[in-house]
Amino acid sequence: MSTEPSAPPALAPIAERVAAPAHLPLPEVDGLVWRSLTLADAPALFALTAAVEEHDRHPFRTSLEETEEMFEGEWRDLARDTLVGLDADGEPRAYASVDTRPGDASVVRAFVQGAVHPRWRGRGVGRQVLAWSTGRARQLLAASGKELPARIAGYVQDGDAPECRLFEAAGYTANRYYSTLRRDLSLPVPEVALGDGLRVVPWSPELDEATRLAHNDAFRDHWGSEPATPESWVHGRSMFAPEWSVLVVDDAAPAAGAAEDAGSASEAPDGAAPAASTAPDGVAPRASTGGGPVVAGYLLSGRYEQDWPVAGYSSGYTETLGVRREYRGRRIALALLSAGMTAYQAGGVEYAELDVDTENPSGAHGLYASLGYEKKDGSRMYSIEL
């Protein structure tokens, strides 16, 4: 009897699996007229989001700048991927947005988000808006042409029971859970010594492309992560805090493009075979770094001042923390967290915060706990796996 592991079942064609509707009916709600969103709607959409977040007691507040980012991205088709319901006064009372990412290489994903004004709830608006979003997500997945596993996903705060029920009634399952952790910055921050050749440096635009490539390597084995393209990497940075962002670089590693003539290096597109003149995997070409050091790890931060009154304290938020796989086990993550917290302290804020996947297998929970991080609240990802 063979002991060889059985091969995974072959996937049906994505167009068949996702069952995209040929026609997408608009919600039918007395008193609301539906159309797609435009950038001119950003201020009114911001006001709608603020009303929802306050009513639902969310632990954060979305800024106008973050709202405007929803309209950005060369890959987006706002006319087809967004929807807003306007009342008789032309005020938005509900909206939906479906987004994808161009770099998906192992799972092709579509993300749904939306909201209904508290005064318009209880009329079936949310149910119809989510149905529209799910249908549009299916259309986008089918149109991707990527013969990969597929996922439709949305995020919900743990305490938002009505929204949890809404997703569950629409066929979604809570498949991933996340914890928001915080750390009191009045506590001492440990000093961390790194090995020869490794040093902590401030983030800089010149090293951002090398950081993107390091990120793609660091998260290659992380559940739910897909490669960031140059376009998606810089998207959503309205709250980015460069003064609180740090890198660990390796001066001992060969410089990017060191073996090539200046200006001759080129980078193959993500997912494509590298051209002969491409720098090593995970190392930005000389045109991006000036022949500088290799980025071994990174910590990128955000400054969400609009959240501070809600939380009752000021904070620096660690958006993304990663270490390239070949550099793991060398205390780089610890050094980055220490440097990040030191930067937050210098900025005069009271807490460090971050989010972590509760099923993260890398030992991140133990690392954060050893530094004094404690759980503040949580969220979950609902998804339909196709």
CSV table of C-alpha atoms in Angstrom, one decimal:
chain,number,residue,atom,x,y,z
A,1,MET,CA,0.0,0.0,0.0
A,2,SER,CA,1.5,3.4,-1.0
A,3,THR,CA,2.4,5.8,1.7
A,4,GLU,CA,2.9,8.7,-0.7
A,5,PRO,CA,0.7,11.7,0.2
A,6,SER,CA,-2.2,12.1,-2.1
A,7,ALA,CA,-2.2,15.1,-4.4
A,8,PRO,CA,-4.6,17.9,-3.7
A,9,PRO,CA,-7.8,17.7,-5.8
A,10,ALA,CA,-7.6,19.7,-9.0
A,11,LEU,CA,-9.4,23.0,-8.9
A,12,ALA,CA,-12.3,23.6,-11.3
A,13,PRO,CA,-11.8,26.6,-13.6
A,14,ILE,CA,-12.2,29.8,-11.6
A,15,ALA,CA,-15.1,31.1,-13.7
A,16,GLU,CA,-16.9,27.9,-12.7
A,17,ARG,CA,-15.9,28.0,-9.0
A,18,VAL,CA,-16.9,31.6,-8.3
A,19,ALA,CA,-20.3,31.4,-10.0
A,20,ALA,CA,-20.2,35.1,-10.9
A,21,PRO,CA,-23.7,36.6,-11.6
A,22,ALA,CA,-24.2,37.9,-15.1
A,23,HIS,CA,-26.4,40.7,-13.8
A,24,LEU,CA,-25.9,42.5,-10.5
A,25,PRO,CA,-29.2,44.1,-9.3
A,26,LEU,CA,-29.1,47.2,-7.2
A,27,PRO,CA,-30.6,47.2,-3.7
A,28,GLU,CA,-34.3,48.1,-3.5
A,29,VAL,CA,-34.8,50.4,-0.6
A,30,ASP,CA,-37.6,53.0,-0.4
A,31,GLY,CA,-36.1,56.5,-0.1
A,32,LEU,CA,-32.6,55.6,-1.4
A,33,VAL,CA,-31.2,56.1,-4.9
A,34,TRP,CA,-28.1,54.2,-5.9
A,35,ARG,CA,-25.1,55.1,-8.0
A,36,SER,CA,-21.3,54.5,-7.9
A,37,LEU,CA,-19.0,56.6,-5.8
A,38,THR,CA,-16.7,59.3,-7.0
A,39,LEU,CA,-13.9,61.2,-5.3
A,40,ALA,CA,-16.2,64.1,-4.8
A,41,ASP,CA,-18.2,61.9,-2.4
A,42,ALA,CA,-15.2,61.5,0.0
A,43,PRO,CA,-16.2,64.2,2.5
A,44,ALA,CA,-19.8,62.9,2.8
A,45,LEU,CA,-18.6,59.3,2.9
A,46,PHE,CA,-16.2,60.3,5.7
A,47,ALA,CA,-19.2,61.8,7.7
A,48,LEU,CA,-21.2,58.6,7.1
A,49,THR,CA,-18.3,56.4,8.3
A,50,ALA,CA,-17.8,58.6,11.4
A,51,ALA,CA,-21.5,58.3,12.3
A,52,VAL,CA,-21.3,54.5,12.0
A,53,GLU,CA,-18.0,54.2,14.0
A,54,GLU,CA,-19.3,56.3,16.8
A,55,HIS,CA,-22.6,54.5,17.0
A,56,ASP,CA,-21.0,51.1,16.9
A,57,ARG,CA,-18.3,52.1,19.4
A,58,HIS,CA,-15.4,51.1,17.2
A,59,PRO,CA,-12.0,51.6,18.9
A,60,PHE,CA,-10.8,53.7,16.0
A,61,ARG,CA,-11.9,56.6,13.7
A,62,THR,CA,-11.3,56.7,10.0
A,63,SER,CA,-9.8,60.0,8.8
A,64,LEU,CA,-10.8,61.9,5.7
A,65,GLU,CA,-7.3,61.1,4.2
A,66,GLU,CA,-8.0,57.4,4.7
A,67,THR,CA,-11.4,57.7,3.1
A,68,GLU,CA,-9.9,59.4,0.1
A,69,GLU,CA,-7.5,56.5,-0.3
A,70,MET,CA,-10.4,54.2,-1.0
A,71,PHE,CA,-10.7,56.0,-4.4
A,72,GLU,CA,-7.0,55.5,-5.3
A,73,GLY,CA,-5.3,52.6,-7.1
A,74,GLU,CA,-4.8,52.2,-10.8
A,75,TRP,CA,-6.3,48.8,-10.7
A,76,ARG,CA,-9.6,50.1,-9.3
A,77,ASP,CA,-12.8,50.6,-11.4
A,78,LEU,CA,-14.8,52.9,-9.2
A,79,ALA,CA,-17.8,53.0,-11.6
A,80,ARG,CA,-18.3,49.2,-11.2
A,81,ASP,CA,-16.7,48.4,-7.8
A,82,THR,CA,-18.5,50.9,-5.6
A,83,LEU,CA,-22.0,51.8,-4.7
A,84,VAL,CA,-23.7,54.5,-2.6
A,85,GLY,CA,-27.3,54.9,-1.5
A,86,LEU,CA,-28.4,58.6,-1.4
A,87,ASP,CA,-31.5,59.9,0.5
A,88,ALA,CA,-33.9,62.6,-0.7
A,89,ASP,CA,-31.4,65.3,0.4
A,90,GLY,CA,-28.5,63.6,-1.5
A,91,GLU,CA,-26.8,62.4,1.7
A,92,PRO,CA,-25.2,59.0,1.6
A,93,ARG,CA,-26.9,56.6,3.9
A,94,ALA,CA,-25.2,53.3,2.8
A,95,TYR,CA,-22.2,52.4,0.7
A,96,ALA,CA,-20.2,49.4,-0.6
A,97,SER,CA,-16.8,49.0,-2.0
A,98,VAL,CA,-15.1,45.9,-3.4
A,99,ASP,CA,-11.3,45.9,-3.9
A,100,THR,CA,-8.7,43.5,-5.2
A,101,ARG,CA,-4.9,43.5,-5.3
A,102,PRO,CA,-2.9,43.1,-8.5
A,103,GLY,CA,-0.1,41.0,-7.0
A,104,ASP,CA,-2.1,38.0,-5.8
A,105,ALA,CA,-0.1,34.9,-6.8
A,106,SER,CA,-1.2,32.0,-4.6
A,107,VAL,CA,-4.8,33.0,-3.7
A,108,VAL,CA,-6.8,35.6,-5.7
A,109,ARG,CA,-8.7,37.8,-3.3
A,110,ALA,CA,-11.6,40.3,-3.3
A,111,PHE,CA,-12.2,42.4,-0.2
A,112,VAL,CA,-15.7,43.8,0.7
A,113,GLN,CA,-16.4,46.7,2.9
A,114,GLY,CA,-19.4,48.9,3.5
A,115,ALA,CA,-21.7,50.5,6.1
A,116,VAL,CA,-25.3,51.6,6.7
A,117,HIS,CA,-26.2,54.7,8.7
A,118,PRO,CA,-27.6,53.8,12.1
A,119,ARG,CA,-30.9,55.5,11.3
A,120,TRP,CA,-31.4,53.4,8.2
A,121,ARG,CA,-30.8,50.0,9.8
A,122,GLY,CA,-33.5,47.4,10.3
A,123,ARG,CA,-34.8,47.8,6.7
A,124,GLY,CA,-32.7,45.1,5.0
A,125,VAL,CA,-30.3,47.7,3.6
A,126,GLY,CA,-27.2,46.0,5.0
A,127,ARG,CA,-28.3,42.6,3.7
A,128,GLN,CA,-28.8,43.9,0.2
A,129,VAL,CA,-25.6,45.9,0.2
A,130,LEU,CA,-23.5,42.9,1.2
A,131,ALA,CA,-25.3,40.7,-1.4
A,132,TRP,CA,-24.3,43.3,-4.0
A,133,SER,CA,-20.7,43.4,-2.8
A,134,THR,CA,-20.5,39.6,-2.8
A,135,GLY,CA,-21.8,39.4,-6.3
A,136,ARG,CA,-19.4,42.0,-7.5
A,137,ALA,CA,-16.5,40.2,-5.8
A,138,ARG,CA,-17.5,37.0,-7.6
A,139,GLN,CA,-17.4,39.0,-10.9
A,140,LEU,CA,-13.9,40.4,-10.2
A,141,LEU,CA,-12.5,37.0,-9.2
A,142,ALA,CA,-13.9,35.5,-12.4
A,143,ALA,CA,-12.5,38.3,-14.5
A,144,SER,CA,-9.0,37.9,-13.0
A,145,GLY,CA,-8.4,34.8,-15.1
A,146,LYS,CA,-6.1,33.5,-12.3
A,147,GLU,CA,-6.6,29.8,-11.9
A,148,LEU,CA,-5.9,29.9,-8.2
A,149,PRO,CA,-7.8,29.3,-5.0
A,150,ALA,CA,-10.1,32.3,-4.4
A,151,ARG,CA,-11.3,34.2,-1.4
A,152,ILE,CA,-14.0,36.9,-0.7
A,153,ALA,CA,-13.2,38.5,2.6
A,154,GLY,CA,-14.4,41.2,5.0
A,155,TYR,CA,-13.2,42.4,8.4
A,156,VAL,CA,-15.4,42.9,11.5
A,157,GLN,CA,-14.7,44.1,15.0
A,158,ASP,CA,-15.1,41.3,17.6
A,159,GLY,CA,-17.7,43.3,19.6
A,160,ASP,CA,-19.9,44.0,16.5
A,161,ALA,CA,-22.4,41.2,16.9
A,162,PRO,CA,-25.0,42.6,14.3
A,163,GLU,CA,-22.3,42.7,11.6
A,164,CYS,CA,-21.0,39.3,12.5
A,165,ARG,CA,-24.6,37.9,12.1
A,166,LEU,CA,-24.9,39.8,8.8
A,167,PHE,CA,-21.8,38.1,7.3
A,168,GLU,CA,-22.8,34.7,8.6
A,169,ALA,CA,-26.3,35.0,7.1
A,170,ALA,CA,-24.7,35.8,3.8
A,171,GLY,CA,-22.6,32.6,3.8
A,172,TYR,CA,-19.4,33.9,5.2
A,173,THR,CA,-17.4,32.1,7.9
A,174,ALA,CA,-15.1,33.6,10.5
A,175,ASN,CA,-11.8,32.1,9.4
A,176,ARG,CA,-9.2,34.2,11.1
A,177,TYR,CA,-8.9,36.2,14.3
A,178,TYR,CA,-6.7,39.1,15.1
A,179,SER,CA,-5.6,40.7,18.4
A,180,THR,CA,-4.8,44.4,18.9
A,181,LEU,CA,-2.0,44.6,21.4
A,182,ARG,CA,-0.6,47.7,23.3
A,183,ARG,CA,2.5,48.3,25.3
A,184,ASP,CA,2.9,51.0,27.9
A,185,LEU,CA,5.9,53.2,26.9
A,186,SER,CA,6.5,54.4,30.4
A,187,LEU,CA,8.1,51.0,30.9
A,188,PRO,CA,11.8,50.6,30.1
A,189,VAL,CA,12.6,49.6,26.5
A,190,PRO,CA,15.3,47.0,26.2
A,191,GLU,CA,18.5,47.6,24.3
A,192,VAL,CA,19.3,45.0,21.7
A,193,ALA,CA,22.7,44.3,20.2
A,194,LEU,CA,22.9,42.9,16.7
A,195,GLY,CA,25.6,40.8,15.1
A,196,ASP,CA,28.4,42.0,12.9
A,197,GLY,CA,27.3,43.8,9.8
A,198,LEU,CA,23.7,44.4,11.0
A,199,ARG,CA,22.6,47.8,12.1
A,200,VAL,CA,19.3,49.7,12.7
A,201,VAL,CA,18.8,52.7,10.4
A,202,PRO,CA,15.8,55.1,9.8
A,203,TRP,CA,13.5,54.3,7.0
A,204,SER,CA,14.2,56.4,3.9
A,205,PRO,CA,12.6,56.7,0.5
A,206,GLU,CA,15.9,55.5,-1.1
A,207,LEU,CA,15.5,52.1,0.7
A,208,ASP,CA,11.7,51.7,0.2
A,209,GLU,CA,12.0,49.5,-2.8
A,210,ALA,CA,14.4,47.3,-1.0
A,211,THR,CA,12.0,47.2,1.9
A,212,ARG,CA,9.1,46.1,-0.4
A,213,LEU,CA,11.2,43.2,-1.7
A,214,ALA,CA,12.2,42.3,1.8
A,215,HIS,CA,8.5,42.3,2.8
A,216,ASN,CA,7.6,40.0,0.0
A,217,ASP,CA,10.3,37.6,1.1
A,218,ALA,CA,9.4,37.9,4.8
A,219,PHE,CA,5.7,37.3,4.3
A,220,ARG,CA,6.0,34.6,1.6
A,221,ASP,CA,5.1,31.9,4.1
A,222,HIS,CA,2.5,33.9,6.1
A,223,TRP,CA,-1.1,32.9,5.8
A,224,GLY,CA,-3.2,35.3,3.7
A,225,SER,CA,-0.3,37.4,2.5
A,226,GLU,CA,0.4,38.0,-1.2
A,227,PRO,CA,3.2,39.8,-3.0
A,228,ALA,CA,3.1,43.6,-2.9
A,229,THR,CA,3.6,45.2,-6.3
A,230,PRO,CA,5.3,48.6,-6.5
A,231,GLU,CA,1.8,50.2,-6.8
A,232,SER,CA,0.1,48.4,-4.0
A,233,TRP,CA,3.1,48.8,-1.7
A,234,VAL,CA,2.8,52.6,-1.6
A,235,HIS,CA,-1.0,52.6,-1.5
A,236,GLY,CA,-2.7,53.5,1.8
A,237,ARG,CA,0.1,55.6,3.3
A,238,SER,CA,-1.9,58.7,4.4
A,239,MET,CA,-1.1,57.8,8.1
A,240,PHE,CA,2.4,56.6,7.5
A,241,ALA,CA,5.0,57.9,10.0
A,242,PRO,CA,8.4,57.8,8.4
A,243,GLU,CA,10.0,59.3,11.6
A,244,TRP,CA,8.8,56.2,13.5
A,245,SER,CA,9.8,53.6,10.9
A,246,VAL,CA,13.1,51.7,11.1
A,247,LEU,CA,15.1,49.1,9.1
A,248,VAL,CA,17.8,46.7,9.8
A,249,VAL,CA,20.4,46.6,7.0
A,250,ASP,CA,23.2,44.2,6.4
A,251,ASP,CA,26.4,45.9,5.5
A,252,ALA,CA,28.2,42.6,5.0
A,253,ALA,CA,25.9,41.4,2.3
A,254,PRO,CA,26.8,42.2,-1.4
A,255,ALA,CA,25.4,45.5,-2.4
A,256,ALA,CA,22.5,45.6,-4.8
A,257,GLY,CA,23.9,45.7,-8.4
A,258,ALA,CA,27.5,45.4,-7.1
A,259,ALA,CA,28.4,43.1,-10.0
A,260,GLU,CA,26.8,45.3,-12.6
A,261,ASP,CA,27.6,48.5,-14.3
A,262,ALA,CA,25.9,51.5,-12.7
A,263,GLY,CA,22.4,52.0,-14.1
A,264,SER,CA,22.2,48.6,-15.8
A,265,ALA,CA,20.2,46.7,-13.2
A,266,SER,CA,16.6,46.0,-13.8
A,267,GLU,CA,13.9,44.3,-11.8
A,268,ALA,CA,11.6,41.6,-13.3
A,269,PRO,CA,7.9,42.1,-12.6
A,270,ASP,CA,6.7,40.2,-9.5
A,271,GLY,CA,5.9,36.7,-10.4
A,272,ALA,CA,7.9,36.8,-13.6
A,273,ALA,CA,11.3,35.1,-14.3
A,274,PRO,CA,14.2,37.4,-13.5
A,275,ALA,CA,16.0,38.9,-16.4
A,276,ALA,CA,19.8,38.4,-16.7
A,277,SER,CA,20.5,41.9,-15.3
A,278,THR,CA,18.3,41.5,-12.3
A,279,ALA,CA,19.7,41.9,-8.7
A,280,PRO,CA,19.4,39.0,-6.3
A,281,ASP,CA,16.0,38.1,-5.0
A,282,GLY,CA,14.8,40.5,-2.2
A,283,VAL,CA,17.5,43.1,-3.0
A,284,ALA,CA,16.5,46.3,-4.8
A,285,PRO,CA,18.6,47.2,-7.9
A,286,ARG,CA,21.2,49.9,-7.7
A,287,ALA,CA,18.8,52.4,-9.4
A,288,SER,CA,16.6,52.1,-6.2
A,289,THR,CA,19.2,52.0,-3.5
A,290,GLY,CA,22.3,53.7,-4.9
A,291,GLY,CA,24.2,50.4,-4.4
A,292,GLY,CA,23.3,50.5,-0.7
A,293,PRO,CA,22.9,47.8,1.9
A,294,VAL,CA,20.5,44.9,2.0
A,295,VAL,CA,17.3,45.4,4.0
A,296,ALA,CA,17.2,42.4,6.4
A,297,GLY,CA,14.1,43.5,8.4
A,298,TYR,CA,11.8,46.5,8.7
A,299,LEU,CA,9.2,48.1,11.0
A,300,LEU,CA,6.8,50.6,9.4
A,301,SER,CA,4.7,52.8,11.6
A,302,GLY,CA,1.5,54.9,11.4
A,303,ARG,CA,0.3,57.9,13.4
A,304,TYR,CA,-3.4,57.8,13.9
A,305,GLU,CA,-4.1,60.9,15.9
A,306,GLN,CA,-7.8,60.7,15.2
A,307,ASP,CA,-7.9,57.5,17.3
A,308,TRP,CA,-6.4,59.0,20.4
A,309,PRO,CA,-9.4,60.7,21.9
A,310,VAL,CA,-11.4,57.4,21.4
A,311,ALA,CA,-8.7,55.3,23.0
A,312,GLY,CA,-8.0,57.8,25.8
A,313,TYR,CA,-4.3,57.8,25.1
A,314,SER,CA,-1.8,58.6,22.4
A,315,SER,CA,0.1,55.8,20.5
A,316,GLY,CA,2.4,54.8,17.8
A,317,TYR,CA,1.1,52.0,15.6
A,318,THR,CA,3.3,49.3,14.1
A,319,GLU,CA,1.7,48.8,10.7
A,320,THR,CA,4.1,46.0,9.5
A,321,LEU,CA,7.0,44.1,11.0
A,322,GLY,CA,9.0,41.6,9.0
A,323,VAL,CA,12.3,39.8,8.8
A,324,ARG,CA,13.7,38.2,5.7
A,325,ARG,CA,13.7,34.4,6.1
A,326,GLU,CA,17.5,33.9,5.8
A,327,TYR,CA,17.9,36.4,8.6
A,328,ARG,CA,15.6,34.9,11.1
A,329,GLY,CA,16.9,33.9,14.6
A,330,ARG,CA,19.3,36.8,14.8
A,331,ARG,CA,17.2,39.1,17.2
A,332,ILE,CA,16.3,41.4,14.3
A,333,ALA,CA,12.6,41.6,15.1
A,334,LEU,CA,13.4,42.3,18.8
A,335,ALA,CA,15.8,45.1,17.7
A,336,LEU,CA,13.2,46.6,15.4
A,337,LEU,CA,10.5,46.6,18.0
A,338,SER,CA,12.9,48.2,20.5
A,339,ALA,CA,13.9,50.9,18.0
A,340,GLY,CA,10.3,51.5,17.1
A,341,MET,CA,9.3,51.9,20.7
A,342,THR,CA,12.2,54.3,21.3
A,343,ALA,CA,11.0,56.3,18.3
A,344,TYR,CA,7.5,56.4,19.8
A,345,GLN,CA,8.8,57.6,23.1
A,346,ALA,CA,10.8,60.3,21.4
A,347,GLY,CA,7.6,61.4,19.7
A,348,GLY,CA,5.9,61.8,23.1
A,349,VAL,CA,3.2,59.2,22.8
A,350,GLU,CA,2.1,56.9,25.6
A,351,TYR,CA,1.6,53.5,24.1
A,352,ALA,CA,2.9,51.3,21.3
A,353,GLU,CA,0.2,49.3,19.4
A,354,LEU,CA,0.1,46.6,16.8
A,355,ASP,CA,-2.2,43.8,15.4
A,356,VAL,CA,-1.3,40.2,15.3
A,357,ASP,CA,-2.9,37.1,13.7
A,358,THR,CA,-3.8,34.8,16.7
A,359,GLU,CA,-2.7,31.8,14.7
A,360,ASN,CA,0.7,33.3,13.7
A,361,PRO,CA,3.1,30.3,13.9
A,362,SER,CA,6.3,32.4,14.0
A,363,GLY,CA,6.4,32.9,17.8
A,364,ALA,CA,5.3,36.5,17.5
A,365,HIS,CA,2.9,36.3,20.4
A,366,GLY,CA,5.6,35.2,22.8
A,367,LEU,CA,7.9,37.9,21.6
A,368,TYR,CA,5.3,40.6,22.1
A,369,ALA,CA,4.4,39.3,25.5
A,370,SER,CA,8.0,39.3,26.6
A,371,LEU,CA,8.2,43.0,25.7
A,372,GLY,CA,5.1,43.8,27.8
A,373,TYR,CA,2.4,43.9,25.1
A,374,GLU,CA,-1.1,43.1,26.3
A,375,LYS,CA,-4.4,42.6,24.4
A,376,LYS,CA,-6.6,45.6,24.0
A,377,ASP,CA,-9.3,44.3,21.6
A,378,GLY,CA,-9.7,42.2,18.5
A,379,SER,CA,-11.2,41.6,15.1
A,380,ARG,CA,-12.0,38.8,12.7
A,381,MET,CA,-11.9,38.0,9.0
A,382,TYR,CA,-15.0,36.6,7.5
A,383,SER,CA,-14.5,34.8,4.2
A,384,ILE,CA,-16.0,32.7,1.5
A,385,GLU,CA,-13.3,30.2,0.2
A,386,LEU,CA,-13.7,29.3,-3.4
